[in-house]
């Protein structure tokens, strides 16, 4: 009986993997970015799963400039290592890389991860860099762990990823949100803001983050209160009505006295929310007269565009301390659309960047 159950489970698992592979083949032709390979040296392939395009209701949207810079950072560092200019000296070893666009969604990220796991020219991937969105990172980490492939995240901060019993092949270069939520609570307490509104995106990043903030805000210091329940906005698929409903709660009587909003959410959620704030201001003069102070997590305060910053008006955010990679700023500033065709996303990035500058 037990053998029958095991066989059924193996059959279902094999069927699921086969289905995912079939889905992967149907994914639009996202570009890969491969570094030159030297056949005379031992080769290690570093993979990348990054949201080169922002998520837009579960699909691919606008180019994400920060992720394009991450791609260039990977290229820059690996080229330095291969040319033995870096502090890491790998003699008789060459590194190559393949980077895939996840668009910040779980389904696309898993499909791209399966592509990455498929050996090319006899070379399998040795480790993967990515993802940024915590919910996507968890799914990718679970898949890679089945193949004993390490995943190193550059921006996924949800505390649950620190559990090595669940994520034994996961590491990250950024601190857990347990520190960030404490910092946000310290800021609010420092200015003696005792009555605040809490808003979060409806994913593990937003839910865990706002829960951590509320614990540090209410349980550590007395006489502190969150106005009503935290307002959760669906993610990654949210309609304009979801954002309008959240803004309507900001105008509700039990919230009207609170002008400090703690917002732990994904950038796409914040963009939609602020657009809804602007819509409400245009038709509600009483609401338009209110001045909110937005206290935010690093995910959105570091990526918000100038248009949304003007809507928000007042923003305080926290970001982890970062160390600059030697020479990268100079390398990136030298890149130009006329002399840099290797990166397939650079032209789109360049067009977006120059249009915003002018």
mmCIF file of C-alpha atoms in Angstrom:
data_model
loop_
_atom_site.group_PDB
_atom_site.id
_atom_site.type_symbol
_atom_site.label_atom_id
_atom_site.label_comp_id
_atom_site.label_asym_id
_atom_site.label_seq_id
_atom_site.Cartn_x
_atom_site.Cartn_y
_atom_site.Cartn_z
ATOM 1 C CA UNK A 1 0.000 0.000 0.000
ATOM 2 C CA UNK A 2 2.800 2.407 0.927
ATOM 3 C CA UNK A 3 4.660 1.676 -2.319
ATOM 4 C CA UNK A 4 1.496 2.478 -4.254
ATOM 5 C CA UNK A 5 1.180 5.849 -2.500
ATOM 6 C CA UNK A 6 4.842 6.658 -3.181
ATOM 7 C CA UNK A 7 4.477 5.729 -6.851
ATOM 8 C CA UNK A 8 1.396 7.963 -7.142
ATOM 9 C CA UNK A 9 3.237 10.843 -5.524
ATOM 10 C CA UNK A 10 6.221 10.379 -7.830
ATOM 11 C CA UNK A 11 3.892 10.228 -10.813
ATOM 12 C CA UNK A 12 2.118 13.446 -9.762
ATOM 13 C CA UNK A 13 5.464 15.174 -9.119
ATOM 14 C CA UNK A 14 6.828 14.076 -12.502
ATOM 15 C CA UNK A 15 3.618 15.231 -14.160
ATOM 16 C CA UNK A 16 3.891 18.638 -12.454
ATOM 17 C CA UNK A 17 7.510 19.106 -13.552
ATOM 18 C CA UNK A 18 6.633 18.046 -17.108
ATOM 19 C CA UNK A 19 3.766 20.549 -17.140
ATOM 20 C CA UNK A 20 6.042 23.343 -15.921
ATOM 21 C CA UNK A 21 8.598 22.491 -18.626
ATOM 22 C CA UNK A 22 5.840 22.581 -21.225
ATOM 23 C CA UNK A 23 4.711 25.971 -19.862
ATOM 24 C CA UNK A 24 8.303 27.210 -19.949
ATOM 25 C CA UNK A 25 8.496 26.433 -23.637
ATOM 26 C CA UNK A 26 5.439 28.650 -24.167
ATOM 27 C CA UNK A 27 6.906 31.658 -22.362
ATOM 28 C CA UNK A 28 7.524 34.679 -24.605
ATOM 29 C CA UNK A 29 11.113 34.888 -25.816
ATOM 30 C CA UNK A 30 12.691 36.798 -23.004
ATOM 31 C CA UNK A 31 16.301 37.572 -23.747
ATOM 32 C CA UNK A 32 19.212 35.886 -22.063
ATOM 33 C CA UNK A 33 22.522 37.591 -21.496
ATOM 34 C CA UNK A 34 25.526 35.278 -21.862
ATOM 35 C CA UNK A 35 29.140 36.176 -21.218
ATOM 36 C CA UNK A 36 31.901 34.833 -23.527
ATOM 37 C CA UNK A 37 32.988 31.297 -22.658
ATOM 38 C CA UNK A 38 36.526 30.006 -22.727
ATOM 39 C CA UNK A 39 36.470 26.280 -23.537
ATOM 40 C CA UNK A 40 40.000 25.678 -22.271
ATOM 41 C CA UNK A 41 39.112 26.481 -18.656
ATOM 42 C CA UNK A 42 36.727 24.858 -16.251
ATOM 43 C CA UNK A 43 33.434 26.714 -16.557
ATOM 44 C CA UNK A 44 30.958 27.643 -13.835
ATOM 45 C CA UNK A 45 27.669 29.198 -14.915
ATOM 46 C CA UNK A 46 26.074 31.803 -12.659
ATOM 47 C CA UNK A 47 22.370 32.201 -13.288
ATOM 48 C CA UNK A 48 20.167 35.208 -12.745
ATOM 49 C CA UNK A 49 16.416 35.557 -12.177
ATOM 50 C CA UNK A 50 15.581 39.271 -11.985
ATOM 51 C CA UNK A 51 12.500 41.455 -12.589
ATOM 52 C CA UNK A 52 13.926 43.333 -15.572
ATOM 53 C CA UNK A 53 10.386 44.531 -16.196
ATOM 54 C CA UNK A 54 8.036 45.579 -13.434
ATOM 55 C CA UNK A 55 4.981 43.488 -12.713
ATOM 56 C CA UNK A 56 1.706 44.839 -14.054
ATOM 57 C CA UNK A 57 -1.269 42.876 -12.722
ATOM 58 C CA UNK A 58 0.646 39.612 -12.971
ATOM 59 C CA UNK A 59 2.302 40.248 -16.331
ATOM 60 C CA UNK A 60 5.269 42.183 -17.703
ATOM 61 C CA UNK A 61 5.095 45.954 -17.569
ATOM 62 C CA UNK A 62 7.520 48.875 -17.648
ATOM 63 C CA UNK A 63 11.304 48.436 -17.656
ATOM 64 C CA UNK A 64 12.862 48.417 -14.171
ATOM 65 C CA UNK A 65 15.981 50.563 -14.310
ATOM 66 C CA UNK A 66 17.362 49.261 -11.016
ATOM 67 C CA UNK A 67 17.263 45.665 -12.271
ATOM 68 C CA UNK A 68 19.041 46.637 -15.490
ATOM 69 C CA UNK A 69 21.783 48.073 -13.295
ATOM 70 C CA UNK A 70 21.904 44.774 -11.381
ATOM 71 C CA UNK A 71 22.452 42.998 -14.707
ATOM 72 C CA UNK A 72 25.329 45.324 -15.493
ATOM 73 C CA UNK A 73 26.778 44.817 -11.997
ATOM 74 C CA UNK A 74 26.826 41.044 -12.527
ATOM 75 C CA UNK A 75 28.483 41.508 -15.923
ATOM 76 C CA UNK A 76 31.043 43.941 -14.529
ATOM 77 C CA UNK A 77 32.077 41.788 -11.566
ATOM 78 C CA UNK A 78 32.298 38.540 -13.548
ATOM 79 C CA UNK A 79 34.386 40.185 -16.252
ATOM 80 C CA UNK A 80 36.756 41.508 -13.573
ATOM 81 C CA UNK A 81 37.035 38.059 -11.999
ATOM 82 C CA UNK A 82 37.676 36.423 -15.374
ATOM 83 C CA UNK A 83 40.370 38.969 -16.211
ATOM 84 C CA UNK A 84 41.877 38.489 -12.726
ATOM 85 C CA UNK A 85 41.396 42.165 -11.864
ATOM 86 C CA UNK A 86 39.234 41.458 -8.823
ATOM 87 C CA UNK A 87 40.365 40.506 -5.328
ATOM 88 C CA UNK A 88 39.001 37.000 -6.008
ATOM 89 C CA UNK A 89 41.498 35.041 -8.109
ATOM 90 C CA UNK A 90 40.095 31.915 -9.771
ATOM 91 C CA UNK A 91 42.972 30.414 -11.753
ATOM 92 C CA UNK A 92 42.011 27.942 -14.492
ATOM 93 C CA UNK A 93 38.358 28.713 -13.819
ATOM 94 C CA UNK A 94 36.033 30.889 -15.878
ATOM 95 C CA UNK A 95 32.649 32.236 -14.889
ATOM 96 C CA UNK A 96 29.790 32.730 -17.297
ATOM 97 C CA UNK A 97 26.279 33.969 -16.683
ATOM 98 C CA UNK A 98 22.735 33.703 -17.989
ATOM 99 C CA UNK A 99 20.114 36.154 -16.791
ATOM 100 C CA UNK A 100 16.371 35.755 -17.293
ATOM 101 C CA UNK A 101 13.537 38.232 -16.824
ATOM 102 C CA UNK A 102 10.925 37.199 -14.253
ATOM 103 C CA UNK A 103 8.799 40.354 -14.511
ATOM 104 C CA UNK A 104 8.438 40.027 -10.741
ATOM 105 C CA UNK A 105 5.792 37.285 -10.964
ATOM 106 C CA UNK A 106 5.890 33.768 -9.536
ATOM 107 C CA UNK A 107 4.639 31.924 -12.636
ATOM 108 C CA UNK A 108 7.098 33.561 -15.041
ATOM 109 C CA UNK A 109 9.962 33.239 -12.544
ATOM 110 C CA UNK A 110 9.388 29.480 -12.198
ATOM 111 C CA UNK A 111 9.247 29.035 -15.954
ATOM 112 C CA UNK A 112 12.456 30.982 -16.403
ATOM 113 C CA UNK A 113 14.124 29.033 -13.593
ATOM 114 C CA UNK A 114 13.369 25.780 -15.413
ATOM 115 C CA UNK A 115 14.991 27.233 -18.519
ATOM 116 C CA UNK A 116 17.990 28.172 -16.430
ATOM 117 C CA UNK A 117 18.235 24.654 -14.987
ATOM 118 C CA UNK A 118 18.357 23.109 -18.465
ATOM 119 C CA UNK A 119 22.055 22.374 -19.206
ATOM 120 C CA UNK A 120 23.542 24.154 -22.219
ATOM 121 C CA UNK A 121 26.556 22.654 -23.967
ATOM 122 C CA UNK A 122 26.960 20.244 -21.076
ATOM 123 C CA UNK A 123 27.183 23.017 -18.483
ATOM 124 C CA UNK A 124 24.635 23.239 -15.685
ATOM 125 C CA UNK A 125 24.075 26.293 -13.517
ATOM 126 C CA UNK A 126 26.211 26.404 -10.336
ATOM 127 C CA UNK A 127 24.325 29.126 -8.437
ATOM 128 C CA UNK A 128 21.584 31.682 -9.078
ATOM 129 C CA UNK A 129 21.380 35.381 -8.220
ATOM 130 C CA UNK A 130 17.868 36.714 -7.542
ATOM 131 C CA UNK A 131 15.058 37.437 -6.927
ATOM 132 C CA UNK A 132 13.969 40.821 -5.537
ATOM 133 C CA UNK A 133 10.338 40.180 -4.561
ATOM 134 C CA UNK A 134 10.186 37.945 -1.478
ATOM 135 C CA UNK A 135 7.168 35.884 -2.563
ATOM 136 C CA UNK A 136 8.855 35.164 -5.903
ATOM 137 C CA UNK A 137 12.153 34.380 -4.177
ATOM 138 C CA UNK A 138 10.480 31.799 -1.919
ATOM 139 C CA UNK A 139 9.008 29.963 -4.915
ATOM 140 C CA UNK A 140 12.293 30.037 -6.839
ATOM 141 C CA UNK A 141 14.257 28.931 -3.750
ATOM 142 C CA UNK A 142 11.935 25.960 -3.232
ATOM 143 C CA UNK A 143 12.396 24.870 -6.854
ATOM 144 C CA UNK A 144 16.192 25.300 -6.897
ATOM 145 C CA UNK A 145 16.527 23.458 -3.591
ATOM 146 C CA UNK A 146 15.188 20.316 -5.272
ATOM 147 C CA UNK A 147 18.257 20.424 -7.545
ATOM 148 C CA UNK A 148 20.671 21.487 -4.745
ATOM 149 C CA UNK A 149 21.351 24.820 -6.470
ATOM 150 C CA UNK A 150 22.085 27.781 -4.177
ATOM 151 C CA UNK A 151 20.070 30.999 -4.534
ATOM 152 C CA UNK A 152 21.572 34.328 -3.449
ATOM 153 C CA UNK A 153 19.087 37.184 -3.203
ATOM 154 C CA UNK A 154 20.019 40.823 -3.544
ATOM 155 C CA UNK A 155 16.821 42.334 -2.159
ATOM 156 C CA UNK A 156 14.397 39.775 -0.667
ATOM 157 C CA UNK A 157 14.047 40.722 2.982
ATOM 158 C CA UNK A 158 11.114 38.798 4.427
ATOM 159 C CA UNK A 159 12.138 37.237 7.797
ATOM 160 C CA UNK A 160 10.917 33.713 6.973
ATOM 161 C CA UNK A 161 13.793 33.286 4.495
ATOM 162 C CA UNK A 162 16.201 33.242 7.458
ATOM 163 C CA UNK A 163 14.901 29.790 8.436
ATOM 164 C CA UNK A 164 17.687 27.458 7.322
ATOM 165 C CA UNK A 165 15.576 24.366 8.033
ATOM 166 C CA UNK A 166 13.288 25.416 5.172
ATOM 167 C CA UNK A 167 15.716 27.296 2.943
ATOM 168 C CA UNK A 168 19.010 25.490 3.306
ATOM 169 C CA UNK A 169 20.260 26.580 -0.123
ATOM 170 C CA UNK A 170 19.331 30.249 0.300
ATOM 171 C CA UNK A 171 21.490 33.232 1.247
ATOM 172 C CA UNK A 172 21.123 36.972 0.846
ATOM 173 C CA UNK A 173 23.230 40.105 0.826
ATOM 174 C CA UNK A 174 20.539 42.288 2.442
ATOM 175 C CA UNK A 175 19.279 42.274 6.063
ATOM 176 C CA UNK A 176 15.996 40.742 7.171
ATOM 177 C CA UNK A 177 12.934 42.970 7.545
ATOM 178 C CA UNK A 178 12.991 42.258 11.263
ATOM 179 C CA UNK A 179 15.535 45.098 11.451
ATOM 180 C CA UNK A 180 13.659 47.380 9.080
ATOM 181 C CA UNK A 181 10.346 47.067 10.917
ATOM 182 C CA UNK A 182 12.094 47.898 14.175
ATOM 183 C CA UNK A 183 13.687 50.963 12.549
ATOM 184 C CA UNK A 184 10.320 52.180 11.230
ATOM 185 C CA UNK A 185 8.748 51.780 14.674
ATOM 186 C CA UNK A 186 11.673 53.649 16.258
ATOM 187 C CA UNK A 187 11.170 56.551 13.835
ATOM 188 C CA UNK A 188 7.453 56.784 14.588
ATOM 189 C CA UNK A 189 8.051 56.539 18.332
ATOM 190 C CA UNK A 190 10.867 59.091 18.202
ATOM 191 C CA UNK A 191 8.525 61.741 16.808
ATOM 192 C CA UNK A 192 5.780 60.670 19.227
ATOM 193 C CA UNK A 193 3.302 59.808 16.486
ATOM 194 C CA UNK A 194 0.921 57.745 18.595
ATOM 195 C CA UNK A 195 -1.933 57.227 16.104
ATOM 196 C CA UNK A 196 -1.048 55.930 12.618
ATOM 197 C CA UNK A 197 -2.554 54.160 9.628
ATOM 198 C CA UNK A 198 -0.953 50.891 8.465
ATOM 199 C CA UNK A 199 -1.156 49.782 4.816
ATOM 200 C CA UNK A 200 0.458 46.742 3.189
ATOM 201 C CA UNK A 201 0.536 44.851 -0.081
ATOM 202 C CA UNK A 202 -1.180 41.465 0.023
ATOM 203 C CA UNK A 203 1.947 39.336 -0.309
ATOM 204 C CA UNK A 204 4.356 37.827 2.194
ATOM 205 C CA UNK A 205 6.612 40.896 2.063
ATOM 206 C CA UNK A 206 3.838 43.325 2.937
ATOM 207 C CA UNK A 207 2.027 41.059 5.395
ATOM 208 C CA UNK A 208 5.114 40.059 7.379
ATOM 209 C CA UNK A 209 6.474 43.593 7.268
ATOM 210 C CA UNK A 210 3.386 45.348 8.596
ATOM 211 C CA UNK A 211 2.938 42.652 11.240
ATOM 212 C CA UNK A 212 6.511 43.231 12.421
ATOM 213 C CA UNK A 213 5.958 46.990 12.511
ATOM 214 C CA UNK A 214 2.748 46.668 14.524
ATOM 215 C CA UNK A 215 4.473 44.430 17.065
ATOM 216 C CA UNK A 216 7.339 46.873 17.566
ATOM 217 C CA UNK A 217 5.032 49.902 17.504
ATOM 218 C CA UNK A 218 2.272 48.739 19.845
ATOM 219 C CA UNK A 219 3.796 46.066 22.072
ATOM 220 C CA UNK A 220 7.150 47.638 22.831
ATOM 221 C CA UNK A 221 5.842 51.121 23.651
ATOM 222 C CA UNK A 222 2.601 51.896 25.518
ATOM 223 C CA UNK A 223 -0.090 54.343 24.363
ATOM 224 C CA UNK A 224 0.460 53.611 20.696
ATOM 225 C CA UNK A 225 -2.396 52.749 18.333
ATOM 226 C CA UNK A 226 -2.976 51.742 14.717
ATOM 227 C CA UNK A 227 -6.176 53.258 13.329
ATOM 228 C CA UNK A 228 -8.455 50.264 12.809
ATOM 229 C CA UNK A 229 -7.121 47.163 11.096
ATOM 230 C CA UNK A 230 -4.234 47.431 8.666
ATOM 231 C CA UNK A 231 -5.398 48.128 5.111
ATOM 232 C CA UNK A 232 -4.326 45.370 2.739
ATOM 233 C CA UNK A 233 -4.229 45.843 -1.031
ATOM 234 C CA UNK A 234 -4.222 42.730 -3.264
ATOM 235 C CA UNK A 235 -0.928 41.840 -4.942
ATOM 236 C CA UNK A 236 0.115 41.284 -7.709
ATOM 237 C CA UNK A 237 -3.332 41.715 -9.265
ATOM 238 C CA UNK A 238 -5.201 44.761 -7.994
ATOM 239 C CA UNK A 239 -7.884 46.755 -9.783
ATOM 240 C CA UNK A 240 -8.366 50.519 -9.609
ATOM 241 C CA UNK A 241 -11.362 49.826 -7.355
ATOM 242 C CA UNK A 242 -9.063 48.098 -4.809
ATOM 243 C CA UNK A 243 -6.885 51.202 -4.587
ATOM 244 C CA UNK A 244 -9.911 53.512 -4.426
ATOM 245 C CA UNK A 245 -11.368 51.425 -1.585
ATOM 246 C CA UNK A 246 -8.112 51.744 0.362
ATOM 247 C CA UNK A 247 -8.091 55.525 -0.109
ATOM 248 C CA UNK A 248 -11.737 55.708 0.986
ATOM 249 C CA UNK A 249 -10.697 54.170 4.292
ATOM 250 C CA UNK A 250 -8.211 57.015 4.748
ATOM 251 C CA UNK A 251 -11.190 59.383 4.677
ATOM 252 C CA UNK A 252 -13.267 57.298 7.123
ATOM 253 C CA UNK A 253 -14.177 58.959 10.464
ATOM 254 C CA UNK A 254 -12.100 56.568 12.584
ATOM 255 C CA UNK A 255 -9.026 57.334 10.481
ATOM 256 C CA UNK A 256 -9.553 61.028 9.799
ATOM 257 C CA UNK A 257 -7.396 62.143 12.735
ATOM 258 C CA UNK A 258 -4.448 60.012 11.624
ATOM 259 C CA UNK A 259 -2.116 61.738 9.179
ATOM 260 C CA UNK A 260 0.896 59.393 9.465
ATOM 261 C CA UNK A 261 0.690 56.387 7.138
ATOM 262 C CA UNK A 262 3.106 53.482 7.543
ATOM 263 C CA UNK A 263 3.261 51.769 4.171
ATOM 264 C CA UNK A 264 4.968 48.378 3.816
ATOM 265 C CA UNK A 265 4.322 47.381 0.235
ATOM 266 C CA UNK A 266 5.655 46.523 -3.178
ATOM 267 C CA UNK A 267 6.445 49.452 -5.527
ATOM 268 C CA UNK A 268 3.582 48.565 -7.892
ATOM 269 C CA UNK A 269 1.132 48.686 -4.978
ATOM 270 C CA UNK A 270 2.394 52.094 -3.869
ATOM 271 C CA UNK A 271 2.161 53.495 -7.398
ATOM 272 C CA UNK A 272 -1.457 52.356 -7.699
ATOM 273 C CA UNK A 273 -2.307 53.689 -4.241
ATOM 274 C CA UNK A 274 -0.835 57.133 -4.877
ATOM 275 C CA UNK A 275 -2.634 57.361 -8.224
ATOM 276 C CA UNK A 276 -5.867 56.654 -6.324
ATOM 277 C CA UNK A 277 -4.959 59.366 -3.788
ATOM 278 C CA UNK A 278 -4.620 61.844 -6.656
ATOM 279 C CA UNK A 279 -7.989 60.791 -8.111
ATOM 280 C CA UNK A 280 -9.624 61.346 -4.715
ATOM 281 C CA UNK A 281 -8.028 64.781 -4.328
ATOM 282 C CA UNK A 282 -9.376 65.900 -7.682
ATOM 283 C CA UNK A 283 -12.979 65.242 -6.659
ATOM 284 C CA UNK A 284 -12.883 65.732 -2.868
ATOM 285 C CA UNK A 285 -11.645 69.131 -1.696
ATOM 286 C CA UNK A 286 -11.801 68.161 1.985
ATOM 287 C CA UNK A 287 -9.567 65.156 1.327
ATOM 288 C CA UNK A 288 -7.282 67.256 -0.878
ATOM 289 C CA UNK A 289 -6.616 69.579 2.056
ATOM 290 C CA UNK A 290 -5.251 66.742 4.195
ATOM 291 C CA UNK A 291 -1.489 66.442 4.453
ATOM 292 C CA UNK A 292 -0.291 62.866 4.914
ATOM 293 C CA UNK A 293 3.183 61.817 5.992
ATOM 294 C CA UNK A 294 4.172 58.514 4.411
ATOM 295 C CA UNK A 295 6.630 56.356 6.366
ATOM 296 C CA UNK A 296 7.833 53.643 4.053
ATOM 297 C CA UNK A 297 9.912 50.537 3.589
ATOM 298 C CA UNK A 298 12.958 50.412 1.332
ATOM 299 C CA UNK A 299 11.183 48.480 -1.450
ATOM 300 C CA UNK A 300 9.254 51.533 -2.610
ATOM 301 C CA UNK A 301 10.938 54.602 -1.125
ATOM 302 C CA UNK A 302 14.049 53.894 -3.216
ATOM 303 C CA UNK A 303 12.200 53.254 -6.496
ATOM 304 C CA UNK A 304 9.311 55.714 -6.600
ATOM 305 C CA UNK A 305 9.276 58.022 -9.617
ATOM 306 C CA UNK A 306 9.180 61.807 -9.339
ATOM 307 C CA UNK A 307 5.505 61.992 -10.340
ATOM 308 C CA UNK A 308 4.431 59.798 -7.412
ATOM 309 C CA UNK A 309 6.763 61.597 -5.010
ATOM 310 C CA UNK A 310 4.932 64.822 -5.884
ATOM 311 C CA UNK A 311 1.621 63.128 -5.084
ATOM 312 C CA UNK A 312 2.921 61.771 -1.773
ATOM 313 C CA UNK A 313 4.490 65.151 -0.883
ATOM 314 C CA UNK A 314 5.991 63.983 2.431
ATOM 315 C CA UNK A 315 7.964 60.728 2.638
ATOM 316 C CA UNK A 316 10.319 59.215 5.207
ATOM 317 C CA UNK A 317 11.996 55.923 4.361
ATOM 318 C CA UNK A 318 14.729 53.616 5.557
ATOM 319 C CA UNK A 319 17.228 51.769 3.394
ATOM 320 C CA UNK A 320 19.961 49.290 4.324
ATOM 321 C CA UNK A 321 23.509 50.565 4.219
ATOM 322 C CA UNK A 322 25.230 49.581 0.981
ATOM 323 C CA UNK A 323 28.866 49.375 -0.107
ATOM 324 C CA UNK A 324 29.847 50.577 -3.578
ATOM 325 C CA UNK A 325 31.636 48.110 -5.854
ATOM 326 C CA UNK A 326 35.009 49.547 -6.820
ATOM 327 C CA UNK A 327 34.937 51.039 -10.303
ATOM 328 C CA UNK A 328 31.321 50.170 -11.102
ATOM 329 C CA UNK A 329 29.986 53.735 -11.128
ATOM 330 C CA UNK A 330 32.614 54.769 -13.665
ATOM 331 C CA UNK A 331 31.916 51.654 -15.765
ATOM 332 C CA UNK A 332 28.162 52.238 -15.802
ATOM 333 C CA UNK A 333 28.441 55.942 -16.597
ATOM 334 C CA UNK A 334 30.538 55.117 -19.671
ATOM 335 C CA UNK A 335 27.812 52.913 -21.147
ATOM 336 C CA UNK A 336 25.986 54.415 -24.103
ATOM 337 C CA UNK A 337 23.380 53.148 -26.515
ATOM 338 C CA UNK A 338 25.904 53.516 -29.351
ATOM 339 C CA UNK A 339 28.594 51.311 -27.799
ATOM 340 C CA UNK A 340 26.698 48.810 -25.643
ATOM 341 C CA UNK A 341 24.661 46.225 -27.502
ATOM 342 C CA UNK A 342 25.451 43.111 -25.435
ATOM 343 C CA UNK A 343 22.738 43.734 -22.871
ATOM 344 C CA UNK A 344 19.431 43.168 -24.717
ATOM 345 C CA UNK A 345 17.506 45.334 -22.243
ATOM 346 C CA UNK A 346 19.862 48.311 -22.300
ATOM 347 C CA UNK A 347 18.245 50.040 -25.299
ATOM 348 C CA UNK A 348 14.864 50.000 -23.560
ATOM 349 C CA UNK A 349 16.464 51.255 -20.359
ATOM 350 C CA UNK A 350 18.295 54.006 -22.254
ATOM 351 C CA UNK A 351 15.115 55.194 -23.960
ATOM 352 C CA UNK A 352 13.260 55.297 -20.647
ATOM 353 C CA UNK A 353 16.121 57.043 -18.853
ATOM 354 C CA UNK A 354 16.653 59.737 -21.502
ATOM 355 C CA UNK A 355 12.908 60.429 -21.791
ATOM 356 C CA UNK A 356 12.714 61.040 -18.027
ATOM 357 C CA UNK A 357 15.795 63.258 -18.027
ATOM 358 C CA UNK A 358 14.458 65.497 -20.770
#
